[in-house]
Amino acid sequence: MFENISSNGVYKNLFDGKWVESKTNKTIETHSPYDGSLIGKVQALSKEEVDEIFKSSRTAQKKWGETPINERARIMRKAADILDDNAEYIAKILSNEIAKDLKSSLSEVKRTADFIRFTANEGTHMEGEAINSDNFPGSKKDKLSLVERVPLGIVLAISPFNYPVNLSGSKVAPALIAGNSVVLKPSTTGAISALHLAEIFNAAGLPAGVLNTVTGKGSEIGDYLITHEEVNFINFTGSSAVGKHISKIAGMIPMVLELGGKDAAIVLEDANLETTAKSIVSGAYGYSGQRCTAVKRVLVMDKVADELVELVTKKVKELKVGNPFDDVTITPLIDNKAADYVQTLIDDAIEKGATLIVGNKRKENLMYPTLFDNVTADMRIAWEEPFGPVLPIIRVKSMDEAIELANRSEYGLQSAVFTENMHDAFYIANKLDVGTVQVNNKPERGPDHFPFLGTKSSGMGTQGIRYSIEAMTRHKSIVLNL
Ligand code: NAP
Ligand code: G3H
């Protein structure tokens, strides 16, 4: 079913219901992060082509916004079914393109199908309200405000490389059910997977122009997209640096930004250390640490630190490394630049006296799982987001010291607290300046109807199915004067 989206290895863009080649003849190659082989090429669109795309999106939105929600939901449920039917095919593309292990790729695709279906259902349950005037002091019952939610218009969705299907789908689906049209600009590495998702919506019968795609390097076309006068909402997931840049140049355009993190796992003396270690290792090293919600530091109470380090070390040594198509956890990082950056953090920690327990082994962009103990606040690894398989352990003397260190970070995505004592868990959770605190589990975004947000440099606005629909609609009030 995907024969139209590429020709001779060059992927086109979905424009007004058709897969169209760019007139620029400018392409960007995507190579496998695993073996360097050429996966395909995506096109770099021109500003004029972007203008045409926005024109198409505007026209299509007018009709789509008036399409009954039950009809929008029907098309989306169909898209979810088609995605499920093609899950294995798309998972393979994903694993090839971003070197995510196949099991995780399949789970990303299936999760996206569930997300789209749940969003369709949630949309059909969104209702307005009627507010009487006489609740307000001195007012009579002579007015009635009828409040409903209406679409914003055109949503510009920009997704990152690490979840090209899911973090595209989780922007597109809530925007669509709300009656918006969407211009999707996927990460250049990951674009091929995201374009397959776009074709699935197209094949499900989404009217022409309701979903259009734009490929091209963010550094070249990004600012033009962000500041385009036709954009009514920006839904961005990616690095804090790019997110902050977007919020500076976008003016009064509303937006949701989901950005980087430095999630702490705080381990108290009474924690079940076996299950804690398991959770920390899967949280820190899954997809080689390339998750915004990865455990990116451990703050452990001195008394249990030795025991925790021993348990974590054992599990890190068991992690399988290699080919994304084998049953492994650690695969090559997205590119050499990413690996070079991780290496600078490792080198800095060693130079400043951290205890290297496992790792610091590298073959080009394949970084072996690395674990440090006795990390201190003067080391970069204590504060910077590696987006790679490196975990620093910092020993603390009290809950308050852990809270202080956790909150000193520029990031505020999630944190985890491991303890059997709910009083302590709530004491810490209430003081952490993050979007979500997990008690006795690793940080994670799902289930996808939960609110997902970051404070400080981790973002602004809230995602999560209902929250995303709300973010991409506005209130409209019609007052009946009785
Ligand atoms: P990134 O480099 O910031 O890129 C994200 C997206 O922004 C890509 O589509 C990129 O396009 C585009 N972009 C780059 N410059 C732009 C500009 N000037 N204007 C508009 N768009 C522009 O992030 P990444 O490397 O893909 O992802 C890793 C980062 O994302 C990490 O920091 C991670 O923590 C964060 N992340 C956060 C969440 C969350 O939910 N909080 C989820 C996933 C990832 P190109 O690919 O063409 O450059
Ligand atoms: O990379 C950032 C994602 O939003 C994290 O999602 O917690 O399901 O891996 P996840």
Coordinates of C-alpha atoms and ligand atoms in Angstrom, one line a residue:
M1 CA 0.0 0.0 0.0
F2 CA 3.0 2.3 0.2
E3 CA 4.0 2.3 -3.4
N4 CA 3.1 5.9 -4.0
I5 CA 5.1 7.5 -1.3
S6 CA 8.5 7.1 -2.9
S7 CA 10.1 6.5 -6.3
N8 CA 13.7 5.3 -6.8
G9 CA 14.4 5.5 -3.1
V10 CA 13.3 9.2 -2.9
Y11 CA 10.4 9.9 -0.5
K12 CA 7.8 12.4 -1.6
N13 CA 5.6 14.6 0.5
L14 CA 1.8 14.3 1.0
F15 CA 0.3 17.4 -0.5
D16 CA -3.4 17.8 -1.0
G17 CA -4.0 14.1 -0.9
K18 CA -1.3 13.1 -3.3
W19 CA 2.4 12.1 -3.0
V20 CA 4.3 14.9 -4.8
E21 CA 7.9 15.3 -5.8
S22 CA 9.6 18.6 -4.8
K23 CA 10.8 20.9 -7.6
T24 CA 14.0 21.7 -5.7
N25 CA 15.7 18.4 -6.7
K26 CA 17.4 18.7 -3.3
T27 CA 17.5 15.5 -1.3
I28 CA 18.9 14.5 2.1
E29 CA 20.2 11.0 2.5
T30 CA 19.2 8.8 5.5
H31 CA 21.7 6.1 6.5
S32 CA 21.2 3.3 8.9
P33 CA 22.8 4.2 12.2
Y34 CA 23.7 0.5 12.5
D35 CA 25.6 -0.3 9.4
G36 CA 25.7 3.0 7.4
S37 CA 23.7 1.6 4.5
L38 CA 21.5 4.0 2.5
I39 CA 17.9 3.7 3.7
G40 CA 16.4 6.3 1.4
K41 CA 16.3 10.0 0.6
V42 CA 13.9 12.7 1.7
Q43 CA 13.3 16.0 -0.1
A44 CA 14.2 19.5 1.0
L45 CA 11.2 21.6 0.2
S46 CA 11.5 25.2 -0.8
K47 CA 9.7 28.1 0.9
E48 CA 7.4 28.5 -2.2
E49 CA 6.4 24.9 -1.8
V50 CA 5.7 25.4 1.9
D51 CA 3.5 28.4 1.0
E52 CA 1.4 26.1 -1.3
I53 CA 1.1 23.5 1.4
F54 CA -0.3 26.0 3.9
K55 CA -2.8 27.2 1.3
S56 CA -4.0 23.7 0.8
S57 CA -4.1 23.2 4.6
R58 CA -6.2 26.3 5.1
T59 CA -8.8 25.4 2.4
A60 CA -9.0 21.8 3.7
Q61 CA -9.4 22.9 7.4
K62 CA -12.6 24.9 6.6
K63 CA -14.4 21.9 5.5
W64 CA -12.8 19.5 8.0
G65 CA -13.7 21.8 10.9
E66 CA -17.4 21.4 9.9
T67 CA -17.2 17.7 9.4
P68 CA -19.2 15.9 12.2
I69 CA -16.9 14.6 14.9
N70 CA -18.3 11.1 14.5
E71 CA -17.2 11.2 10.9
R72 CA -13.7 12.4 11.8
A73 CA -13.6 9.7 14.5
R74 CA -14.6 7.0 11.9
I75 CA -11.7 7.9 9.6
M76 CA -9.3 7.9 12.5
R77 CA -10.4 4.5 13.8
K78 CA -9.9 3.3 10.2
A79 CA -6.4 4.8 10.3
A80 CA -5.7 3.0 13.5
D81 CA -6.8 -0.3 12.0
I82 CA -4.6 0.1 8.9
L83 CA -1.7 1.0 11.2
D84 CA -2.3 -2.2 13.2
D85 CA -2.5 -4.2 10.0
N86 CA 0.9 -2.8 8.8
A87 CA 2.6 -2.7 12.2
E88 CA 5.3 -5.2 11.5
Y89 CA 6.2 -3.6 8.2
I90 CA 6.5 -0.1 9.7
A91 CA 8.3 -1.4 12.7
K92 CA 11.0 -2.8 10.4
I93 CA 11.3 0.6 8.6
L94 CA 11.6 2.3 12.0
S95 CA 14.3 -0.1 13.2
N96 CA 16.3 0.4 10.0
E97 CA 15.9 4.1 10.1
I98 CA 16.7 5.0 13.8
A99 CA 18.2 1.7 15.0
K100 CA 15.5 1.2 17.6
D101 CA 15.4 -2.5 18.6
L102 CA 12.6 -4.3 16.7
K103 CA 10.6 -5.2 19.8
S104 CA 10.5 -1.5 20.9
S105 CA 9.7 -0.4 17.3
L106 CA 6.7 -2.8 17.1
S107 CA 5.5 -1.6 20.5
E108 CA 5.8 2.1 19.3
V109 CA 3.7 1.4 16.3
K110 CA 1.0 -0.6 18.2
R111 CA 0.9 2.1 20.9
T112 CA 0.3 4.7 18.2
A113 CA -2.6 2.7 16.7
D114 CA -4.1 2.5 20.3
F115 CA -3.4 6.2 20.7
I116 CA -5.3 7.1 17.5
R117 CA -8.3 4.9 18.4
F118 CA -8.5 6.3 22.0
T119 CA -8.2 9.8 20.7
A120 CA -11.1 9.2 18.2
N121 CA -13.3 8.0 21.1
E122 CA -12.2 10.8 23.5
G123 CA -13.1 13.4 20.8
T124 CA -16.6 12.1 20.6
H125 CA -17.0 12.5 24.3
M126 CA -15.9 16.2 24.4
E127 CA -18.9 18.3 25.3
G128 CA -19.6 21.9 25.9
E129 CA -21.4 23.6 28.8
A130 CA -24.1 26.2 29.5
I131 CA -23.4 28.8 32.2
N132 CA -26.1 30.9 33.9
S133 CA -25.5 34.5 34.6
D134 CA -27.0 34.6 38.1
N135 CA -24.1 32.8 39.8
F136 CA -22.2 36.1 39.6
P137 CA -22.9 38.6 42.5
G138 CA -25.6 41.2 41.5
S139 CA -26.5 39.4 38.3
K140 CA -30.0 38.3 37.3
K141 CA -30.8 35.1 35.5
D142 CA -31.1 36.8 32.2
K143 CA -28.1 35.5 30.3
L144 CA -26.9 32.1 29.3
S145 CA -23.4 31.4 28.0
L146 CA -23.2 28.4 25.6
V147 CA -19.5 27.3 25.6
E148 CA -18.0 24.9 23.2
R149 CA -14.5 24.1 21.9
V150 CA -13.6 25.0 18.4
P151 CA -10.6 24.2 16.3
L152 CA -7.7 26.6 16.1
G153 CA -7.0 26.2 12.4
I154 CA -3.7 24.9 11.1
V155 CA -1.5 23.0 13.6
L156 CA 2.2 22.8 12.8
A157 CA 3.5 19.5 14.2
I158 CA 7.2 19.0 14.6
S159 CA 8.5 15.6 15.9
P160 CA 11.9 14.3 17.0
F161 CA 13.9 11.4 15.8
N162 CA 13.4 9.0 18.7
Y163 CA 9.7 8.3 18.3
P164 CA 9.1 9.2 14.7
V165 CA 5.8 7.3 14.5
N166 CA 4.4 7.8 18.0
L167 CA 5.4 11.4 18.5
S168 CA 4.0 12.3 15.1
G169 CA 0.8 10.4 15.7
S170 CA 0.3 11.8 19.2
K171 CA 0.3 15.3 17.7
V172 CA -1.6 14.6 14.5
A173 CA -4.5 12.6 16.0
P174 CA -5.7 15.0 18.7
A175 CA -5.3 17.9 16.3
L176 CA -7.4 16.1 13.7
I177 CA -10.2 15.0 16.0
A178 CA -10.5 18.6 17.2
G179 CA -11.1 19.7 13.6
N180 CA -7.7 21.3 12.8
S181 CA -5.7 20.6 9.7
V182 CA -2.1 19.6 10.2
V183 CA 1.3 20.3 8.6
L184 CA 3.6 17.6 9.8
K185 CA 7.4 18.3 9.8
P186 CA 9.1 15.2 11.0
S187 CA 12.7 14.9 12.1
T188 CA 14.9 14.4 9.1
T189 CA 16.2 11.2 10.6
G190 CA 12.9 9.4 11.2
A191 CA 11.0 11.1 8.3
I192 CA 10.6 8.0 6.3
S193 CA 8.8 6.3 9.2
A194 CA 6.7 9.4 9.8
L195 CA 5.7 9.6 6.0
H196 CA 4.4 6.0 6.2
L197 CA 2.1 7.2 9.1
A198 CA 0.9 10.1 6.9
E199 CA 0.0 7.6 4.1
I200 CA -2.0 5.6 6.6
F201 CA -4.2 8.6 7.4
N202 CA -4.4 9.3 3.7
A203 CA -5.4 5.7 2.9
A204 CA -8.0 5.8 5.7
G205 CA -9.9 8.5 3.7
L206 CA -8.7 11.7 5.4
P207 CA -9.8 14.4 2.9
A208 CA -7.1 16.0 0.7
G209 CA -5.1 18.7 2.5
V210 CA -6.2 17.9 6.0
L211 CA -2.8 16.4 6.6
N212 CA 0.2 17.6 4.6
T213 CA 3.9 16.9 5.2
V214 CA 7.0 19.0 4.9
T215 CA 10.5 17.4 4.8
G216 CA 13.7 19.3 4.9
K217 CA 16.3 20.2 7.5
G218 CA 15.0 22.1 10.5
S219 CA 18.0 24.3 10.4
E220 CA 17.1 25.4 6.9
I221 CA 13.3 25.4 6.7
G222 CA 12.4 25.4 10.4
D223 CA 12.3 29.1 11.1
Y224 CA 10.2 29.7 7.9
L225 CA 7.7 27.2 9.1
I226 CA 7.5 28.5 12.7
T227 CA 7.0 32.1 11.6
H228 CA 4.6 31.4 8.8
E229 CA 1.5 33.6 9.0
E230 CA -0.8 30.6 8.4
V231 CA 0.3 28.7 11.5
N232 CA -2.3 28.8 14.3
F233 CA -0.7 26.4 16.8
I234 CA 2.8 24.8 17.2
N235 CA 3.1 21.4 18.7
F236 CA 6.8 20.6 19.1
T237 CA 8.8 17.8 20.7
G238 CA 12.5 17.9 20.7
S239 CA 15.5 19.4 22.4
S240 CA 15.3 22.3 24.8
A241 CA 17.7 24.4 22.6
V242 CA 15.4 24.2 19.6
G243 CA 12.3 24.5 21.7
K244 CA 13.5 27.7 23.3
H245 CA 14.5 29.1 19.9
I246 CA 11.0 28.4 18.6
S247 CA 9.3 30.1 21.6
K248 CA 11.4 33.2 21.0
I249 CA 10.6 33.6 17.3
A250 CA 7.0 32.5 17.2
G251 CA 5.4 35.6 18.7
M252 CA 1.9 35.1 19.9
I253 CA 1.3 31.7 18.3
P254 CA 0.1 29.3 21.1
M255 CA 2.2 26.2 21.5
V256 CA 3.0 23.1 23.4
L257 CA 6.7 22.3 23.9
E258 CA 7.9 18.9 25.1
L259 CA 11.6 19.2 25.6
G260 CA 14.6 17.6 27.2
G261 CA 14.9 16.1 30.7
K262 CA 17.3 15.0 33.4
D263 CA 15.0 12.7 35.3
A264 CA 16.2 11.7 38.7
A265 CA 15.5 8.3 40.4
I266 CA 15.6 9.0 44.2
V267 CA 16.2 5.8 46.2
L268 CA 15.4 5.7 49.9
E269 CA 16.7 3.3 52.5
D270 CA 13.6 1.2 52.7
A271 CA 13.2 0.7 48.9
N272 CA 12.9 -2.8 47.5
L273 CA 16.4 -2.6 46.0
E274 CA 15.9 -5.6 43.6
T275 CA 12.9 -4.1 41.9
T276 CA 14.3 -0.6 42.1
A277 CA 17.5 -1.7 40.3
K278 CA 15.5 -3.4 37.6
S279 CA 13.4 -0.3 37.0
I280 CA 16.4 2.0 37.0
V281 CA 18.3 -0.1 34.4
S282 CA 15.4 -0.5 32.1
G283 CA 14.6 3.3 32.5
A284 CA 18.2 4.4 31.9
Y285 CA 19.3 2.1 29.1
G286 CA 16.1 1.4 27.0
Y287 CA 16.7 2.5 23.4
S288 CA 20.2 3.3 24.5
G289 CA 19.0 6.1 26.8
Q290 CA 17.5 8.0 23.8
R291 CA 14.2 8.8 25.6
C292 CA 13.3 12.1 27.1
T293 CA 12.1 10.2 30.2
A294 CA 15.1 8.0 30.6
V295 CA 16.5 7.8 34.1
K296 CA 19.4 10.2 33.7
R297 CA 20.7 10.3 37.3
V298 CA 20.3 8.2 40.5
L299 CA 20.2 9.9 43.9
V300 CA 20.6 7.2 46.4
M301 CA 20.8 7.3 50.2
D302 CA 24.3 6.5 51.4
K303 CA 23.3 3.6 53.6
V304 CA 21.9 1.5 50.7
A305 CA 24.2 2.9 47.9
D306 CA 26.7 0.0 47.9
E307 CA 23.9 -2.6 47.7
L308 CA 22.1 -0.7 44.9
V309 CA 25.3 -0.2 42.9
E310 CA 26.0 -3.9 43.1
L311 CA 22.5 -4.8 41.8
V312 CA 22.5 -2.2 39.1
T313 CA 26.0 -3.2 38.0
K314 CA 24.9 -6.8 37.6
K315 CA 22.0 -5.9 35.4
V316 CA 24.0 -3.4 33.3
K317 CA 26.5 -6.2 32.6
E318 CA 23.6 -8.4 31.3
L319 CA 22.4 -5.8 28.8
K320 CA 22.7 -7.1 25.2
V321 CA 24.4 -4.8 22.7
G322 CA 24.3 -4.8 18.9
N323 CA 21.9 -5.1 15.9
P324 CA 18.5 -3.6 16.3
F325 CA 17.0 -6.7 14.6
D326 CA 18.4 -9.0 17.3
D327 CA 17.0 -9.2 20.8
V328 CA 19.1 -6.3 22.3
T329 CA 18.7 -3.2 24.4
I330 CA 21.7 -1.2 23.4
T331 CA 22.0 -0.2 19.7
P332 CA 24.1 2.4 18.0
L333 CA 23.2 6.1 18.8
I334 CA 21.5 8.1 16.1
D335 CA 24.8 9.4 14.7
N336 CA 28.4 10.0 15.5
K337 CA 27.8 13.5 16.7
A338 CA 25.5 12.2 19.4
A339 CA 28.1 9.6 20.4
D340 CA 30.9 12.3 20.5
Y341 CA 28.8 14.4 22.9
V342 CA 28.2 11.4 25.2
Q343 CA 31.9 10.7 25.1
T344 CA 32.7 14.3 26.3
L345 CA 30.5 13.7 29.4
I346 CA 32.2 10.4 30.1
D347 CA 35.7 11.9 29.8
D348 CA 34.7 14.8 32.0
A349 CA 33.4 12.5 34.7
I350 CA 36.5 10.3 34.6
E351 CA 38.8 13.4 34.7
K352 CA 37.0 14.8 37.8
G353 CA 37.2 11.5 39.7
A354 CA 33.9 9.6 39.2
T355 CA 34.2 5.9 39.7
L356 CA 33.7 4.1 36.3
I357 CA 32.1 0.8 37.1
V358 CA 31.1 -0.5 33.7
G359 CA 31.5 0.8 30.1
N360 CA 33.4 3.6 28.5
K361 CA 33.7 1.5 25.4
R362 CA 32.8 2.7 22.0
K363 CA 32.8 1.6 18.4
E364 CA 32.0 4.7 16.3
N365 CA 28.4 5.6 17.3
L366 CA 27.8 2.4 19.3
M367 CA 28.3 3.3 22.9
Y368 CA 28.4 0.4 25.4
P369 CA 26.3 0.9 28.6
T370 CA 28.3 3.0 31.0
L371 CA 27.7 3.3 34.8
F372 CA 29.4 5.8 37.1
D373 CA 29.4 5.8 40.9
N374 CA 30.4 8.7 43.2
V375 CA 29.4 11.3 40.8
T376 CA 29.6 14.8 42.3
A377 CA 27.9 18.1 41.5
D378 CA 31.0 19.6 39.7
M379 CA 30.7 17.0 36.9
R380 CA 28.8 17.7 33.7
I381 CA 27.1 14.3 33.8
A382 CA 25.3 15.4 37.0
W383 CA 23.4 18.0 35.0
E384 CA 23.5 17.5 31.2
E385 CA 21.2 15.3 29.2
P386 CA 23.4 12.7 27.5
F387 CA 20.7 11.1 25.4
G388 CA 22.9 8.0 25.5
P389 CA 23.5 4.9 27.6
V390 CA 25.3 6.6 30.5
L391 CA 24.0 6.6 34.1
P392 CA 25.5 8.6 37.0
I393 CA 25.0 7.6 40.6
I394 CA 25.1 10.4 43.1
R395 CA 25.2 9.4 46.8
V396 CA 23.1 11.6 49.2
K397 CA 22.7 11.8 53.0
S398 CA 19.1 12.9 53.3
M399 CA 15.8 13.2 51.5
D400 CA 16.2 17.0 51.6
E401 CA 19.6 16.8 49.9
A402 CA 18.1 14.6 47.2
I403 CA 15.2 17.1 46.7
E404 CA 17.7 20.0 46.5
L405 CA 19.9 18.2 43.9
A406 CA 16.9 17.1 41.9
N407 CA 15.4 20.6 41.8
R408 CA 18.8 22.3 41.0
S409 CA 18.5 20.9 37.5
E410 CA 17.5 23.2 34.7
Y411 CA 15.1 20.5 33.6
G412 CA 11.8 19.4 35.2
L413 CA 10.2 16.6 33.2
Q414 CA 9.7 13.6 35.6
S415 CA 11.3 12.1 38.7
A416 CA 11.0 8.7 40.4
V417 CA 10.9 8.0 44.1
F418 CA 11.6 4.4 45.3
T419 CA 10.4 3.7 48.9
E420 CA 7.9 1.5 50.8
N421 CA 6.9 4.5 52.9
M422 CA 4.1 6.5 51.3
H423 CA 4.5 9.4 53.7
D424 CA 8.1 9.9 52.5
A425 CA 7.1 9.4 48.9
F426 CA 4.5 12.2 49.2
Y427 CA 6.9 14.4 51.2
I428 CA 9.4 14.2 48.3
A429 CA 6.9 14.2 45.4
N430 CA 5.2 17.4 46.8
K431 CA 8.6 19.2 46.8
L432 CA 9.8 18.2 43.3
D433 CA 9.5 20.8 40.6
V434 CA 8.7 18.4 37.8
G435 CA 5.6 17.5 35.6
T436 CA 5.2 14.0 37.0
V437 CA 6.6 12.0 39.9
Q438 CA 6.5 8.2 39.7
V439 CA 6.4 6.3 42.9
N440 CA 8.1 3.0 42.6
N441 CA 8.5 3.0 38.9
K442 CA 10.8 4.5 36.3
P443 CA 9.8 7.8 34.6
E444 CA 7.6 7.2 31.5
R445 CA 5.1 9.1 29.4
G446 CA 2.4 6.5 29.2
P447 CA -0.3 5.5 29.6
D448 CA -1.0 8.1 26.9
H449 CA -4.2 9.5 28.4
F450 CA -2.3 10.7 31.5
P451 CA -1.1 14.3 31.5
F452 CA 2.5 14.6 30.3
L453 CA 4.4 17.9 30.8
G454 CA 7.6 19.4 31.8
T455 CA 8.6 22.5 33.9
K456 CA 11.5 24.8 33.4
S457 CA 13.6 23.8 30.3
S458 CA 11.6 20.6 29.9
G459 CA 8.7 22.5 28.2
M460 CA 5.4 24.2 28.5
G461 CA 1.8 23.1 28.1
T462 CA 0.4 19.6 28.7
Q463 CA 0.1 16.6 26.4
G464 CA -1.9 13.5 27.0
I465 CA -4.9 12.6 24.9
R466 CA -7.6 14.8 26.4
Y467 CA -5.1 17.5 27.3
S468 CA -3.8 17.6 23.8
I469 CA -7.2 18.0 22.3
E470 CA -7.9 20.8 24.8
A471 CA -4.6 22.5 23.9
M472 CA -5.4 22.4 20.2
T473 CA -8.9 23.9 20.6
R474 CA -10.2 27.1 22.1
H475 CA -13.3 28.1 23.9
K476 CA -16.1 29.8 22.0
S477 CA -18.9 31.4 23.9
I478 CA -22.2 32.5 22.5
V479 CA -24.3 34.4 25.0
L480 CA -28.1 34.3 24.9
N481 CA -29.6 37.4 26.4
L482 CA -32.9 36.3 27.7
Ligands
NAP1 P1 15.9 18.4 17.9 O1 17.2 18.4 17.3 O2 15.5 19.5 18.7 O3 14.9 18.2 16.7 C1 13.5 18.1 16.9 C2 12.8 18.5 15.7 O4 13.0 19.9 15.5 C3 13.2 17.9 14.4 O5 12.1 17.7 13.5 C4 14.1 18.9 13.8 O6 14.3 18.8 12.4 C5 13.3 20.2 14.1 N1 14.1 21.5 14.1 C6 15.4 21.7 14.2 N2 15.6 23.0 14.1 C7 14.4 23.6 14.0 C8 14.0 25.0 13.8 N3 14.9 26.0 13.8 N4 12.7 25.2 13.7 C9 11.8 24.2 13.6 N5 12.1 22.9 13.8 C10 13.4 22.6 13.9 O7 15.7 17.1 18.8 P2 16.0 15.5 18.5 O8 17.5 15.4 18.5 O9 15.2 15.1 17.3 O10 15.4 14.8 19.8 C11 16.1 14.7 20.9 C12 15.7 15.7 22.0 O11 14.3 15.7 22.1 C13 16.2 15.4 23.4 O12 16.6 16.5 24.0 C14 14.9 14.8 24.1 O13 15.0 14.9 25.5 C15 13.9 15.6 23.4 N6 12.6 14.9 23.5 C16 11.7 15.3 24.4 C17 10.5 14.6 24.5 C18 9.4 15.1 25.4 O14 8.3 14.6 25.3 N7 9.7 15.9 26.4 C19 10.2 13.5 23.7 C20 11.2 13.1 22.8 C21 12.4 13.8 22.7 P3 15.6 18.2 11.7 O15 15.6 16.7 12.1 O16 15.4 18.4 10.3 O17 16.8 18.9 12.3
G3H2 O1 11.4 10.6 24.4 C1 10.4 11.0 25.0 C2 9.2 10.3 25.0 O2 8.1 11.2 25.1 C3 9.2 9.3 26.1 O3 8.2 8.4 26.0 O4 8.4 7.4 28.3 O5 7.0 6.3 26.6 O6 9.5 6.3 26.4 P1 8.3 7.0 26.9

